[in-house]
Structure formats: structure tokens, C-alpha cells
Coordinates of N, CA, C and O in Angstrom, one line a residue:
M1 N 17.2 -2.8 21.6 CA 16.9 -2.6 20.2 C 15.4 -2.1 20.1 O 14.5 -2.6 20.8
A2 N 15.2 -1.2 19.2 CA 13.9 -0.6 19.1 C 12.9 -1.6 18.5 O 13.2 -2.5 17.8
N3 N 11.6 -1.4 18.9 CA 10.5 -2.2 18.4 C 9.6 -1.3 17.6 O 8.9 -0.4 18.2
Y4 N 9.5 -1.5 16.4 CA 8.6 -0.7 15.5 C 7.4 -1.5 15.1 O 6.7 -1.0 14.2
G5 N 7.1 -2.6 15.6 CA 5.9 -3.4 15.3 C 6.4 -4.8 14.8 O 7.5 -5.2 14.9
F6 N 5.4 -5.5 14.2 CA 5.6 -6.9 13.8 C 4.9 -7.2 12.5 O 3.8 -6.6 12.2
L7 N 5.5 -8.1 11.7 CA 4.7 -8.8 10.7 C 4.4 -10.2 11.2 O 5.2 -10.9 11.7
V8 N 3.1 -10.5 11.2 CA 2.6 -11.7 11.8 C 2.1 -12.6 10.7 O 1.1 -12.3 10.0
P9 N 2.8 -13.7 10.4 CA 2.3 -14.7 9.3 C 0.9 -15.1 9.6 O 0.6 -15.6 10.7
T10 N 0.0 -15.0 8.6 CA -1.4 -15.4 8.8 C -1.6 -16.9 8.8 O -2.5 -17.4 9.3
G11 N -0.6 -17.6 8.2 CA -0.7 -19.1 8.2 C 0.0 -19.7 9.4 O 0.1 -20.9 9.4
G12 N 0.4 -18.9 10.3 CA 1.1 -19.4 11.5 C 2.6 -19.2 11.3 O 3.1 -19.0 10.2
G13 N 3.3 -19.3 12.4 CA 4.8 -19.1 12.4 C 5.1 -18.0 13.4 O 4.2 -17.3 14.0
E14 N 6.4 -17.7 13.5 CA 6.9 -16.7 14.4 C 6.7 -15.3 13.9 O 6.8 -15.1 12.7
D15 N 6.3 -14.4 14.8 CA 6.2 -13.0 14.4 C 7.6 -12.5 13.9 O 8.6 -12.9 14.5
I16 N 7.6 -11.6 12.9 CA 8.8 -11.0 12.4 C 8.9 -9.6 13.0 O 8.1 -8.7 12.6
P17 N 9.9 -9.3 13.9 CA 9.9 -7.9 14.4 C 10.5 -6.9 13.4 O 11.3 -7.3 12.6
L18 N 9.9 -5.7 13.4 CA 10.4 -4.6 12.6 C 11.3 -3.8 13.5 O 10.9 -3.2 14.4
K19 N 12.6 -3.9 13.2 CA 13.6 -3.4 14.1 C 14.2 -2.1 13.8 O 15.0 -1.5 14.6
K20 N 13.9 -1.6 12.6 CA 14.4 -0.2 12.2 C 13.4 0.4 11.3 O 12.4 -0.2 10.9
E21 N 13.7 1.7 11.0 CA 12.7 2.5 10.3 C 12.6 2.3 8.8 O 11.7 2.7 8.1
R22 N 13.6 1.6 8.2 CA 13.6 1.2 6.8 C 14.0 -0.3 6.8 O 15.1 -0.6 7.3
V23 N 13.2 -1.1 6.2 CA 13.4 -2.5 6.2 C 13.3 -3.1 4.7 O 12.2 -2.9 4.1
L24 N 14.3 -3.7 4.3 CA 14.3 -4.3 3.0 C 13.9 -5.8 3.1 O 14.5 -6.5 4.0
I25 N 12.9 -6.2 2.3 CA 12.4 -7.6 2.4 C 12.7 -8.3 1.1 O 12.4 -7.7 0.0
G26 N 13.2 -9.5 1.1 CA 13.5 -10.3 -0.1 C 14.1 -11.6 0.2 O 14.3 -12.0 1.4
R27 N 14.5 -12.3 -0.8 CA 15.1 -13.6 -0.7 C 16.6 -13.6 -0.4 O 17.2 -14.5 0.1
R28 N 17.3 -12.5 -0.8 CA 18.8 -12.4 -0.6 C 19.2 -12.3 0.8 O 18.5 -11.6 1.6
D29 N 20.3 -12.8 1.2 CA 20.8 -12.8 2.5 C 21.1 -11.3 3.0 O 21.2 -11.1 4.2
T30 N 21.3 -10.4 2.0 CA 21.6 -9.0 2.4 C 20.4 -8.2 2.8 O 20.5 -7.1 3.3
C31 N 19.2 -8.8 2.7 CA 18.0 -8.1 3.1 C 17.8 -8.1 4.6 O 18.3 -9.0 5.3
D32 N 17.1 -7.2 5.1 CA 16.8 -7.1 6.6 C 15.9 -8.2 7.0 O 16.1 -8.8 8.1
I33 N 14.9 -8.5 6.2 CA 14.0 -9.7 6.5 C 14.2 -10.6 5.3 O 13.8 -10.2 4.2
V34 N 14.7 -11.8 5.5 CA 15.0 -12.7 4.5 C 13.8 -13.7 4.4 O 13.5 -14.4 5.4
L35 N 13.1 -13.8 3.3 CA 12.1 -14.8 3.0 C 12.6 -15.8 2.0 O 12.7 -15.5 0.8
R36 N 12.9 -17.0 2.5 CA 13.5 -18.0 1.6 C 12.4 -18.8 0.9 O 12.2 -20.0 1.1
F37 N 11.8 -18.1 0.0 CA 10.8 -18.7 -0.9 C 11.1 -18.4 -2.4 O 11.5 -17.3 -2.7
A38 N 11.0 -19.4 -3.2 CA 11.4 -19.3 -4.6 C 10.6 -18.2 -5.3 O 11.1 -17.5 -6.2
N39 N 9.3 -17.9 -4.9 CA 8.5 -16.9 -5.6 C 8.7 -15.5 -5.0 O 8.1 -14.5 -5.5
V40 N 9.6 -15.3 -4.0 CA 9.9 -14.0 -3.5 C 11.2 -13.5 -4.3 O 12.2 -14.2 -4.4
S41 N 11.1 -12.3 -4.7 CA 12.3 -11.7 -5.5 C 13.5 -11.5 -4.5 O 13.3 -11.4 -3.3
G42 N 14.6 -11.4 -5.1 CA 15.9 -11.1 -4.3 C 15.7 -9.9 -3.4 O 16.0 -9.9 -2.3
Q43 N 15.3 -8.8 -4.0 CA 14.9 -7.6 -3.2 C 13.4 -7.3 -3.7 O 13.2 -6.7 -4.7
H44 N 12.5 -7.7 -2.8 CA 11.1 -7.8 -3.2 C 10.4 -6.4 -2.9 O 9.7 -5.8 -3.8
C45 N 10.5 -5.9 -1.7 CA 9.8 -4.7 -1.3 C 10.6 -4.0 -0.2 O 11.4 -4.6 0.5
R46 N 10.2 -2.8 0.1 CA 10.8 -2.0 1.2 C 9.7 -1.5 2.0 O 8.8 -0.9 1.5
L47 N 9.9 -1.6 3.3 CA 9.0 -0.9 4.3 C 9.7 0.3 4.8 O 10.9 0.2 5.1
S48 N 9.0 1.4 5.0 CA 9.6 2.6 5.6 C 8.6 3.2 6.5 O 7.4 3.3 6.2
L49 N 9.1 3.7 7.6 CA 8.3 4.4 8.6 C 8.2 5.9 8.3 O 9.3 6.5 8.2
E50 N 7.0 6.4 8.1 CA 6.9 7.8 7.8 C 5.8 8.4 8.6 O 4.6 8.0 8.6
Q51 N 6.1 9.4 9.5 CA 5.2 10.1 10.3 C 4.4 9.1 11.2 O 3.2 9.3 11.4
G52 N 5.0 8.1 11.7 CA 4.4 7.1 12.5 C 3.6 6.0 11.9 O 3.0 5.2 12.5
Y53 N 3.6 6.0 10.5 CA 2.9 4.9 9.8 C 3.9 4.2 8.8 O 4.8 4.8 8.3
W54 N 3.7 2.9 8.7 CA 4.5 2.1 7.8 C 3.9 2.2 6.4 O 2.7 2.3 6.2
F55 N 4.8 2.3 5.4 CA 4.5 2.3 4.0 C 5.3 1.2 3.3 O 6.4 0.8 3.8
V56 N 4.7 0.6 2.3 CA 5.4 -0.5 1.5 C 5.6 0.0 0.1 O 4.8 0.8 -0.4
K57 N 6.8 -0.3 -0.4 CA 7.1 0.0 -1.8 C 7.5 -1.2 -2.5 O 8.5 -1.8 -2.0
D58 N 6.8 -1.6 -3.5 CA 7.3 -2.8 -4.3 C 8.5 -2.4 -5.1 O 8.6 -1.3 -5.7
L59 N 9.5 -3.3 -5.2 CA 10.7 -3.0 -5.9 C 10.8 -3.7 -7.2 O 11.8 -4.4 -7.5
D60 N 9.7 -3.6 -8.0 CA 9.6 -4.2 -9.3 C 9.8 -5.7 -9.2 O 10.4 -6.4 -10.0
S61 N 9.1 -6.3 -8.2 CA 9.2 -7.7 -7.9 C 8.5 -8.5 -9.0 O 7.5 -8.0 -9.6
R62 N 8.9 -9.7 -9.2 CA 8.2 -10.5 -10.3 C 6.8 -10.9 -9.9 O 5.9 -10.9 -10.7
N63 N 6.6 -11.3 -8.6 CA 5.3 -11.8 -8.2 C 4.4 -10.8 -7.4 O 3.4 -11.1 -6.9
G64 N 4.9 -9.6 -7.3 CA 4.1 -8.5 -6.8 C 3.9 -8.4 -5.3 O 4.3 -9.3 -4.5
T65 N 3.4 -7.3 -4.8 CA 3.1 -7.0 -3.4 C 1.7 -6.5 -3.4 O 1.3 -5.7 -4.2
K66 N 0.9 -7.0 -2.4 CA -0.5 -6.6 -2.3 C -0.8 -6.2 -0.9 O -0.1 -6.6 0.1
V67 N -1.8 -5.3 -0.8 CA -2.3 -4.9 0.5 C -3.8 -5.1 0.5 O -4.5 -4.7 -0.4
N68 N -4.2 -6.0 1.4 CA -5.6 -6.4 1.5 C -6.1 -6.9 0.2 O -7.2 -6.7 -0.2
G69 N -5.3 -7.6 -0.5 CA -5.6 -8.3 -1.8 C -5.5 -7.5 -3.0 O -5.7 -8.0 -4.1
Y70 N -5.1 -6.2 -2.9 CA -4.9 -5.3 -4.1 C -3.4 -5.1 -4.3 O -2.7 -4.7 -3.4
R71 N -3.0 -5.3 -5.6 CA -1.6 -5.1 -6.0 C -1.3 -3.6 -5.8 O -2.1 -2.8 -6.2
V72 N -0.1 -3.3 -5.3 CA 0.3 -2.0 -5.1 C 1.7 -1.7 -5.5 O 2.5 -2.6 -5.7
V73 N 2.0 -0.5 -5.8 CA 3.4 0.0 -6.0 C 3.9 0.6 -4.8 O 5.0 0.3 -4.3
R74 N 3.1 1.5 -4.2 CA 3.5 2.1 -2.9 C 2.2 2.4 -2.2 O 1.2 2.9 -2.7
K75 N 2.1 2.0 -0.9 CA 0.9 2.2 -0.1 C 1.2 2.3 1.4 O 2.1 1.6 1.9
R76 N 0.3 3.1 2.0 CA 0.4 3.1 3.5 C -0.2 1.8 4.1 O -1.2 1.3 3.6
L77 N 0.5 1.3 5.1 CA 0.0 0.1 5.8 C -0.6 0.5 7.1 O 0.2 0.6 8.1
D78 N -1.9 0.6 7.2 CA -2.5 0.9 8.4 C -2.4 -0.4 9.3 O -2.4 -1.5 8.8
P79 N -2.4 -0.2 10.6 CA -2.4 -1.4 11.5 C -3.5 -2.4 11.2 O -4.6 -2.0 11.0
G80 N -3.1 -3.7 11.1 CA -4.1 -4.7 10.9 C -4.3 -5.1 9.5 O -5.0 -6.1 9.2
V81 N -3.7 -4.4 8.5 CA -3.9 -4.8 7.1 C -3.1 -6.0 6.8 O -2.1 -6.3 7.5
I82 N -3.5 -6.7 5.7 CA -2.7 -7.9 5.3 C -1.8 -7.5 4.2 O -2.2 -7.0 3.1
L83 N -0.5 -7.7 4.4 CA 0.5 -7.5 3.4 C 0.9 -8.8 2.8 O 1.2 -9.8 3.5
T84 N 0.7 -8.9 1.4 CA 1.1 -10.2 0.7 C 2.3 -9.9 -0.1 O 2.4 -9.0 -0.9
I85 N 3.3 -10.7 0.2 CA 4.6 -10.7 -0.5 C 4.7 -11.9 -1.3 O 4.8 -13.0 -0.8
A86 N 4.6 -11.8 -2.7 CA 4.4 -12.9 -3.6 C 3.1 -13.6 -3.1 O 2.1 -12.9 -3.2
K87 N 3.1 -14.7 -2.6 CA 1.8 -15.3 -2.1 C 1.8 -15.5 -0.6 O 1.0 -16.2 0.0
H88 N 2.8 -14.9 0.1 CA 2.9 -15.1 1.6 C 2.3 -13.9 2.3 O 2.7 -12.8 2.1
Q89 N 1.4 -14.2 3.2 CA 0.6 -13.2 3.8 C 1.0 -12.9 5.3 O 1.2 -13.8 6.0
Y90 N 1.0 -11.6 5.6 CA 1.4 -11.1 6.9 C 0.5 -10.0 7.4 O 0.1 -9.1 6.6
E91 N 0.0 -10.1 8.6 CA -0.7 -8.9 9.2 C 0.3 -8.0 9.8 O 1.2 -8.5 10.5
I92 N 0.2 -6.7 9.6 CA 1.2 -5.8 10.2 C 0.5 -5.3 11.5 O -0.7 -4.9 11.5
R93 N 1.3 -5.3 12.5 CA 0.8 -4.9 13.9 C 1.7 -3.9 14.4 O 2.9 -4.1 14.6
Y94 N 1.2 -2.7 14.7 CA 1.9 -1.6 15.4 C 0.9 -0.6 15.8 O -0.2 -0.6 15.4
N95 N 1.4 0.4 16.7 CA 0.6 1.5 17.1 C 1.2 2.8 16.6 O 2.3 3.1 17.0
P96 N 0.5 3.4 15.7 CA 1.1 4.7 15.1 C 1.5 5.7 16.2 O 2.5 6.4 16.0
E97 N 0.6 5.9 17.2 CA 1.0 6.9 18.2 C 2.3 6.6 18.9 O 3.1 7.5 19.2
D98 N 2.6 5.3 19.1 CA 3.8 4.9 19.8 C 5.0 5.2 18.9 O 6.2 5.3 19.3
L99 N 4.8 5.4 17.6 CA 5.8 5.6 16.6 C 5.9 7.1 16.2 O 6.5 7.4 15.2
G100 N 5.1 7.9 16.9 CA 5.2 9.4 16.6 C 4.1 10.0 15.8 O 4.2 11.2 15.4
A101 N 3.1 9.2 15.5 CA 2.0 9.8 14.6 C 1.2 10.8 15.4 O 0.9 10.6 16.6
M102 N 0.9 11.9 14.7 CA 0.0 13.0 15.3 C -0.9 13.4 14.3 O -0.6 13.6 13.1
G103 N -2.2 13.6 14.6 CA -3.2 14.0 13.7 C -3.6 13.0 12.7 O -3.4 11.8 13.0
P104 N -4.2 13.4 11.6 CA -4.6 12.4 10.6 C -3.4 11.7 10.0 O -2.3 12.2 9.9
P105 N -3.7 10.4 9.4 CA -2.6 9.7 8.8 C -2.1 10.5 7.5 O -2.8 11.2 6.9
P106 N -0.8 10.3 7.2 CA -0.3 10.9 5.9 C -1.1 10.3 4.7 O -1.7 9.3 4.8
A107 N -1.0 11.0 3.6 CA -1.7 10.6 2.4 C -1.3 9.2 2.0 O -0.1 8.8 2.1
D108 N -2.3 8.5 1.5 CA -2.1 7.2 1.0 C -1.7 7.3 -0.5 O -2.6 7.8 -1.3
D109 N -0.5 6.9 -0.9 CA 0.0 7.2 -2.2 C -0.9 6.6 -3.3 O -1.0 7.1 -4.4
D110 N -1.5 5.4 -3.1 CA -2.4 4.8 -4.1 C -3.6 5.7 -4.4 O -4.0 5.8 -5.5
Q111 N -4.2 6.3 -3.4 CA -5.3 7.2 -3.6 C -4.9 8.4 -4.5 O -5.6 8.9 -5.3
I112 N -3.7 9.0 -4.2 CA -3.2 10.1 -5.0 C -3.0 9.6 -6.4 O -3.4 10.3 -7.3
D113 N -2.4 8.4 -6.6 CA -2.2 7.9 -8.0 C -3.5 7.7 -8.7 O -3.7 8.1 -9.9
L114 N -4.6 7.2 -8.0 CA -5.9 7.1 -8.6 C -6.4 8.4 -9.1 O -7.0 8.5 -10.1
S115 N -6.3 9.4 -8.2 CA -6.9 10.7 -8.5 C -6.1 11.4 -9.7 O -6.7 12.1 -10.5
L116 N -4.9 11.1 -9.8 CA -4.1 11.7 -11.0 C -4.5 11.0 -12.3 O -4.3 11.6 -13.3
R117 N -4.9 9.7 -12.2 CA -5.3 9.0 -13.4 C -6.7 9.3 -13.9 O -7.1 8.9 -15.0
S118 N -7.6 9.9 -13.0 CA -8.9 10.1 -13.4 C -9.2 11.6 -13.6 O -8.5 12.5 -13.0
S119 N -10.1 11.9 -14.5 CA -10.4 13.3 -14.8 C -11.2 13.9 -13.6 O -11.8 13.2 -12.8
L120 N -11.2 15.3 -13.6 CA -12.0 16.0 -12.6 C -13.5 15.6 -12.7 O -14.2 15.5 -11.7
M121 N -14.0 15.4 -13.9 CA -15.4 15.0 -14.1 C -15.7 13.7 -13.5 O -16.7 13.5 -12.9
D122 N -14.7 12.7 -13.7 CA -14.9 11.4 -13.1 C -14.9 11.5 -11.6 O -15.7 10.8 -10.9
Q123 N -14.0 12.3 -11.1 CA -13.9 12.4 -9.6 C -15.1 13.0 -9.0 O -15.5 12.7 -7.9
A124 N -15.8 13.9 -9.8 CA -17.0 14.5 -9.3 C -18.2 13.6 -9.5 O -19.4 13.9 -9.2
G125 N -18.0 12.4 -10.2 CA -19.1 11.5 -10.4 C -19.9 11.8 -11.6 O -21.0 11.3 -11.8
L126 N -19.4 12.6 -12.5 CA -20.1 13.0 -13.7 C -19.3 12.3 -14.9 O -18.1 12.2 -14.9
N127 N -20.1 11.9 -15.9 CA -19.4 11.5 -17.1 C -20.2 12.1 -18.3 O -21.2 12.7 -18.2
R128 N -19.6 12.0 -19.5 CA -20.1 12.7 -20.7 C -21.6 12.3 -20.9 O -22.4 13.1 -21.2
R129 N -22.0 11.0 -20.7 CA -23.3 10.6 -21.0 C -24.3 11.3 -20.1 O -25.4 11.7 -20.5
D130 N -23.9 11.5 -18.8 CA -24.8 12.2 -17.8 C -25.0 13.6 -18.3 O -26.1 14.1 -18.2
L131 N -24.0 14.3 -18.8 CA -24.1 15.7 -19.2 C -24.9 15.8 -20.4 O -25.7 16.8 -20.5
D132 N -24.9 14.8 -21.3 CA -25.7 14.9 -22.5 C -27.2 14.9 -22.2 O -28.0 15.5 -22.8
H133 N -27.5 14.1 -21.2 CA -28.9 14.0 -20.7 C -29.4 15.3 -20.0 O -30.6 15.5 -19.9
M134 N -28.4 16.0 -19.4 CA -28.8 17.2 -18.6 C -29.0 18.4 -19.5 O -29.6 19.4 -19.1
G135 N -28.5 18.4 -20.7 CA -28.7 19.5 -21.6 C -30.1 19.8 -22.1 O -31.0 19.0 -21.8
T136 N -30.3 20.9 -22.7 CA -31.7 21.2 -23.2 C -32.0 20.3 -24.4 O -31.2 20.0 -25.2
S137 N -33.3 20.0 -24.5 CA -33.8 19.2 -25.6 C -34.2 20.2 -26.7 O -34.4 21.4 -26.5
N138 N -34.4 19.6 -27.9 CA -34.8 20.5 -29.0 C -36.2 21.1 -28.9 O -36.5 22.0 -29.5
S139 N -37.0 20.5 -28.0 CA -38.4 21.0 -27.8 C -38.5 22.1 -26.8 O -39.5 22.7 -26.7
D140 N -37.4 22.4 -26.2 CA -37.4 23.5 -25.2 C -37.6 24.9 -26.0 O -36.9 25.1 -27.0
P141 N -38.4 25.7 -25.4 CA -38.6 27.0 -26.1 C -37.3 27.9 -26.0 O -36.6 27.8 -25.0
V142 N -37.1 28.6 -27.0 CA -35.9 29.5 -27.0 C -36.4 30.9 -26.8 O -37.3 31.4 -27.5
E143 N -35.9 31.7 -25.9 CA -36.4 33.0 -25.6 C -35.5 34.0 -26.4 O -34.4 33.9 -26.7

């Protein structure tokens, strides 16, 4: 059976092997990884292997999915990050090169989402107040 890495419970317990390229995590017996906790949704999140990197997608769970403490909808899971499912924390351990990664990691969807929500002016570090102060004052001579 293939080994695609592990989820390691941060509070202790047995490592959970990632045995295939798409893994459904939740409370239901039909999930690939069953977490029998009341605060975990029936189908909580999905892990998928893309270009040698794991990604997590929250499946509209009630108690959310976090990466390094930040709630996410979809995000790349770099080796060593902490994945929180409801309130249960796991470190993801794998080697991207062993899973076919080449070159820089694929785009992190949360960064793309953040850039789509902000204006080009915000992304450049400029805001309206800064521009108002950069303009000419009334005392400047007019040629």
C-alpha cells in the first residue's frame, strides 16, 4: 500500500497514515479517516495531493478547519504545518519530492483569495489617505 505521509496527533496517539491521493475526513464510517468526535462533522474536510503537495478543503463543516490557527476554506498544507479539524490538531508529515513535487510549490489558494478581495492599491501598499498627502498643496506655485 502506498505511503503518502502521516497526520500526527499533537496531543499524542497513533500516527494516521495517508494511504491514497484523496482522503475524506469526518465522523461517518464511510470516510477514509474516521474521527469519532461529536464536534467533527460527518464529512468535515478533504485532503488531496496535487503536484506533490497536500491541500485541505473544508466541506462546510460546522466547527471549521484551520491551518496553523487560521480558519481556511482551501489551503496548501506544507510539511510540518498544524491542521486543526474542529478542535483536534494534527501535524502533517510528508516529503513533497517523494510525492512528485518539482520546482516551486503550487499556488496557495488562500493567498489567491486574499489578493482577489483586495484592490491593486491595497496590494501595492497605498491607500487613499496616503495619496491625498502626496498631492500638491494649494500653496504650490502654478506654472
